[in-house]
PDB file of C-alpha atoms in Angstrom:
ATOM      1  CA  VAL H 246      11.347   4.440 -14.668  1.00 80.00           C
ATOM      2  CA  GLN H 247      10.502   0.788 -14.262  1.00 92.00           C
ATOM      3  CA  LEU H 248       7.519  -0.910 -12.680  1.00 96.00           C
ATOM      4  CA  GLN H 249       7.453  -4.577 -11.737  1.00 96.00           C
ATOM      5  CA  ALA H 250       4.136  -6.300 -11.119  1.00 96.00           C
ATOM      6  CA  SER H 251       3.963  -9.628  -9.334  1.00 97.00           C
ATOM      7  CA  GLY H 252       1.710 -11.823  -7.236  1.00 98.00           C
ATOM      8  CA  GLY H 253      -0.637 -13.321  -9.784  1.00 97.00           C
ATOM      9  CA  GLY H 254      -1.627 -16.950  -9.739  1.00 98.00           C
ATOM     10  CA  SER H 255      -4.473 -19.438  -9.843  1.00 98.00           C
ATOM     11  CA  VAL H 256      -7.074 -19.656  -7.099  1.00 98.00           C
ATOM     12  CA  GLN H 257     -10.553 -20.998  -6.612  1.00 98.00           C
ATOM     13  CA  ALA H 258     -13.553 -18.721  -6.419  1.00 98.00           C
ATOM     14  CA  GLY H 259     -13.733 -17.075  -3.030  1.00 98.00           C
ATOM     15  CA  GLY H 260      -9.988 -17.088  -2.619  1.00 98.00           C
ATOM     16  CA  SER H 261      -7.528 -14.230  -2.273  1.00 98.00           C
ATOM     17  CA  LEU H 262      -4.434 -12.914  -3.968  1.00 98.00           C
ATOM     18  CA  ARG H 263      -2.193  -9.944  -3.267  1.00 98.00           C
ATOM     19  CA  LEU H 264      -0.568  -8.201  -6.193  1.00 98.00           C
ATOM     20  CA  SER H 265       2.480  -5.988  -5.826  1.00 98.00           C
ATOM     21  CA  CYS H 266       3.749  -3.185  -8.045  1.00 98.00           C
ATOM     22  CA  ALA H 267       7.318  -2.213  -7.256  1.00 97.00           C
ATOM     23  CA  ALA H 268       9.050   0.949  -8.409  1.00 96.00           C
ATOM     24  CA  HIS H 269      12.663   0.528  -9.391  1.00 92.00           C
ATOM     25  CA  ARG H 270      15.052   3.442  -8.784  1.00 90.00           C
ATOM     26  CA  PHE H 271      12.306   5.944  -8.004  1.00 92.00           C
ATOM     27  CA  THR H 272       9.387   6.349  -5.649  1.00 94.00           C
ATOM     28  CA  PHE H 273       5.674   6.708  -6.262  1.00 95.00           C
ATOM     29  CA  ALA H 274       5.603  10.092  -4.553  1.00 93.00           C
ATOM     30  CA  HIS H 275       3.770  12.505  -6.860  1.00 91.00           C
ATOM     31  CA  PHE H 276       2.268   9.616  -8.833  1.00 95.00           C
ATOM     32  CA  ASP H 277      -1.158   8.108  -9.179  1.00 96.00           C
ATOM     33  CA  VAL H 278      -0.748   4.355  -9.426  1.00 97.00           C
ATOM     34  CA  SER H 279      -3.463   2.249 -10.985  1.00 98.00           C
ATOM     35  CA  TRP H 280      -4.205  -1.381 -11.466  1.00 98.00           C
ATOM     36  CA  PHE H 281      -5.673  -2.311 -14.822  1.00 98.00           C
ATOM     37  CA  ARG H 282      -6.861  -5.655 -16.023  1.00 98.00           C
ATOM     38  CA  GLN H 283      -7.499  -7.129 -19.419  1.00 98.00           C
ATOM     39  CA  ALA H 284      -9.462 -10.293 -20.063  1.00 97.00           C
ATOM     40  CA  PRO H 285      -9.314 -12.051 -23.446  1.00 95.00           C
ATOM     41  CA  GLY H 286     -11.289 -10.144 -26.059  1.00 96.00           C
ATOM     42  CA  LYS H 287     -11.922  -7.203 -23.738  1.00 96.00           C
ATOM     43  CA  GLU H 288     -10.531  -3.731 -23.321  1.00 96.00           C
ATOM     44  CA  ARG H 289      -7.941  -2.987 -20.683  1.00 97.00           C
ATOM     45  CA  GLU H 290      -9.783  -1.289 -17.828  1.00 96.00           C
ATOM     46  CA  ALA H 291      -8.672   0.536 -14.728  1.00 97.00           C
ATOM     47  CA  ILE H 292     -10.089  -1.120 -11.616  1.00 98.00           C
ATOM     48  CA  ALA H 293      -8.338   0.566  -8.693  1.00 98.00           C
ATOM     49  CA  CYS H 294      -6.049   3.503  -8.119  1.00 97.00           C
ATOM     50  CA  ILE H 295      -4.238   5.375  -5.401  1.00 97.00           C
ATOM     51  CA  ARG H 296      -2.787   8.866  -5.218  1.00 96.00           C
ATOM     52  CA  VAL H 297       0.238   7.965  -3.177  1.00 95.00           C
ATOM     53  CA  ASN H 298       0.928  11.385  -1.694  1.00 92.00           C
ATOM     54  CA  ASP H 299      -2.425  11.762   0.023  1.00 91.00           C
ATOM     55  CA  GLY H 300      -3.906   8.271  -0.017  1.00 93.00           C
ATOM     56  CA  LEU H 301      -6.852   9.061  -2.273  1.00 95.00           C
ATOM     57  CA  THR H 302      -8.227   5.804  -3.640  1.00 96.00           C
ATOM     58  CA  ASP H 303     -10.956   4.848  -6.062  1.00 96.00           C
ATOM     59  CA  TYR H 304     -12.388   1.633  -7.435  1.00 97.00           C
ATOM     60  CA  VAL H 305     -14.697   0.506 -10.171  1.00 97.00           C
ATOM     61  CA  GLU H 306     -17.995  -0.811  -8.914  1.00 97.00           C
ATOM     62  CA  SER H 307     -17.255  -4.434  -9.773  1.00 97.00           C
ATOM     63  CA  VAL H 308     -14.369  -4.659  -7.283  1.00 98.00           C
ATOM     64  CA  LYS H 309     -15.532  -2.323  -4.516  1.00 97.00           C
ATOM     65  CA  ALA H 310     -15.670  -3.991  -1.093  1.00 95.00           C
ATOM     66  CA  ARG H 311     -13.560  -6.898  -2.392  1.00 98.00           C
ATOM     67  CA  PHE H 312     -10.286  -5.247  -3.460  1.00 98.00           C
ATOM     68  CA  ILE H 313      -8.110  -2.845  -1.489  1.00 98.00           C
ATOM     69  CA  ILE H 314      -5.272  -0.763  -2.899  1.00 98.00           C
ATOM     70  CA  ASN H 315      -2.574   0.677  -0.654  1.00 98.00           C
ATOM     71  CA  ASN H 316       1.137   1.406  -0.579  1.00 97.00           C
ATOM     72  CA  ASP H 317       4.038   0.787   1.746  1.00 96.00           C
ATOM     73  CA  ASN H 318       5.638   3.451   3.931  1.00 94.00           C
ATOM     74  CA  THR H 319       8.581   3.923   1.570  1.00 95.00           C
ATOM     75  CA  LYS H 320       6.188   4.714  -1.316  1.00 95.00           C
ATOM     76  CA  THR H 321       8.024   2.259  -3.535  1.00 96.00           C
ATOM     77  CA  THR H 322       5.428  -0.511  -3.650  1.00 98.00           C
ATOM     78  CA  VAL H 323       1.702  -0.447  -4.278  1.00 98.00           C
ATOM     79  CA  PHE H 324      -0.401  -3.445  -3.377  1.00 98.00           C
ATOM     80  CA  LEU H 325      -3.746  -4.741  -4.543  1.00 98.00           C
ATOM     81  CA  GLN H 326      -5.362  -7.076  -2.035  1.00 98.00           C
ATOM     82  CA  MET H 327      -8.013  -9.083  -3.828  1.00 98.00           C
ATOM     83  CA  ASP H 328     -10.508 -11.026  -1.742  1.00 98.00           C
ATOM     84  CA  ALA H 329     -13.660 -12.959  -2.596  1.00 98.00           C
ATOM     85  CA  LEU H 330     -12.325 -13.532  -6.082  1.00 98.00           C
ATOM     86  CA  LYS H 331     -14.744 -14.509  -8.820  1.00 98.00           C
ATOM     87  CA  PRO H 332     -14.145 -16.258 -12.144  1.00 98.00           C
ATOM     88  CA  GLU H 333     -14.913 -12.974 -13.903  1.00 97.00           C
ATOM     89  CA  ASP H 334     -11.874 -11.460 -12.185  1.00 98.00           C
ATOM     90  CA  SER H 335      -9.657 -13.679 -14.328  1.00 98.00           C
ATOM     91  CA  ALA H 336      -7.439 -11.463 -16.463  1.00 98.00           C
ATOM     92  CA  VAL H 337      -3.938 -10.183 -16.937  1.00 98.00           C
ATOM     93  CA  TYR H 338      -3.376  -7.473 -14.346  1.00 98.00           C
ATOM     94  CA  TYR H 339      -1.115  -4.502 -15.004  1.00 98.00           C
ATOM     95  CA  CYS H 340       0.095  -1.694 -12.820  1.00 98.00           C
ATOM     96  CA  ALA H 341       0.650   1.743 -14.288  1.00 97.00           C
ATOM     97  CA  ALA H 342       1.651   5.158 -13.042  1.00 97.00           C
ATOM     98  CA  GLU H 343       0.891   8.717 -14.010  1.00 95.00           C
ATOM     99  CA  LYS H 344       2.760  11.679 -12.578  1.00 91.00           C
ATOM    100  CA  ASP H 345       1.451  14.921 -11.097  1.00 82.00           C
ATOM    101  CA  VAL H 346      -2.227  14.185 -11.454  1.00 83.00           C
ATOM    102  CA  THR H 347      -4.868  16.442  -9.970  1.00 84.00           C
ATOM    103  CA  GLY H 348      -8.591  15.990  -9.697  1.00 84.00           C
ATOM    104  CA  GLU H 349     -11.083  14.265  -7.492  1.00 86.00           C
ATOM    105  CA  SER H 350     -10.587  10.759  -8.846  1.00 89.00           C
ATOM    106  CA  CYS H 351      -7.456   8.835  -9.720  1.00 94.00           C
ATOM    107  CA  LEU H 352      -9.212   6.398 -12.057  1.00 93.00           C
ATOM    108  CA  ARG H 353      -7.725   7.052 -15.458  1.00 90.00           C
ATOM    109  CA  ASP H 354      -7.979   5.884 -19.025  1.00 92.00           C
ATOM    110  CA  ARG H 355      -5.182   3.597 -20.169  1.00 93.00           C
ATOM    111  CA  TYR H 356      -3.961   6.265 -22.600  1.00 93.00           C
ATOM    112  CA  ASP H 357      -3.353   8.702 -19.723  1.00 91.00           C
ATOM    113  CA  MET H 358      -0.751   6.539 -18.019  1.00 94.00           C
ATOM    114  CA  ASP H 359       2.922   7.392 -18.308  1.00 93.00           C
ATOM    115  CA  TYR H 360       4.539   4.134 -17.229  1.00 95.00           C
ATOM    116  CA  TRP H 361       3.508   0.490 -17.283  1.00 97.00           C
ATOM    117  CA  GLY H 362       4.653  -2.697 -15.687  1.00 96.00           C
ATOM    118  CA  GLU H 363       4.433  -6.095 -17.302  1.00 95.00           C
ATOM    119  CA  GLY H 364       1.260  -8.008 -16.654  1.00 96.00           C
ATOM    120  CA  THR H 365       0.665 -10.756 -14.146  1.00 98.00           C
ATOM    121  CA  GLN H 366      -1.933 -13.430 -14.805  1.00 98.00           C
ATOM    122  CA  VAL H 367      -4.790 -14.006 -12.382  1.00 98.00           C
ATOM    123  CA  THR H 368      -6.963 -17.058 -12.941  1.00 98.00           C
ATOM    124  CA  VAL H 369      -9.984 -17.780 -10.788  1.00 98.00           C
ATOM    125  CA  SER H 370     -11.680 -21.130 -11.200  1.00 98.00           C
ATOM    126  CA  SER H 371     -15.257 -21.887 -10.228  1.00 95.00           C
TER     127      SER H 371
END
């Protein structure tokens, strides 16, 4: 199982970026896929998630109404559309997947995740 995150970059405040998390040689069916981020000196936190089989999504309060998580029809790529970016969104962003999750929310602790992609840097300047 291999995840590949991409799409990071540098933008000015108010700008947008779209991150992608691609599954290699498997699909995200039966997985919850989450985006985490980690800023320098801070804990890695889950910010958005999707239960790919039924489309359940959830977000932390700080990104609600600005970020959207979704997946493609083949269930091999999960996207994070990030709009109205703020300097405090600057961090390394990671995608991660956990299999066969149940429950009302897909937001998980980092220690719950089964698979991780490498991080992609997002830098938002003021």
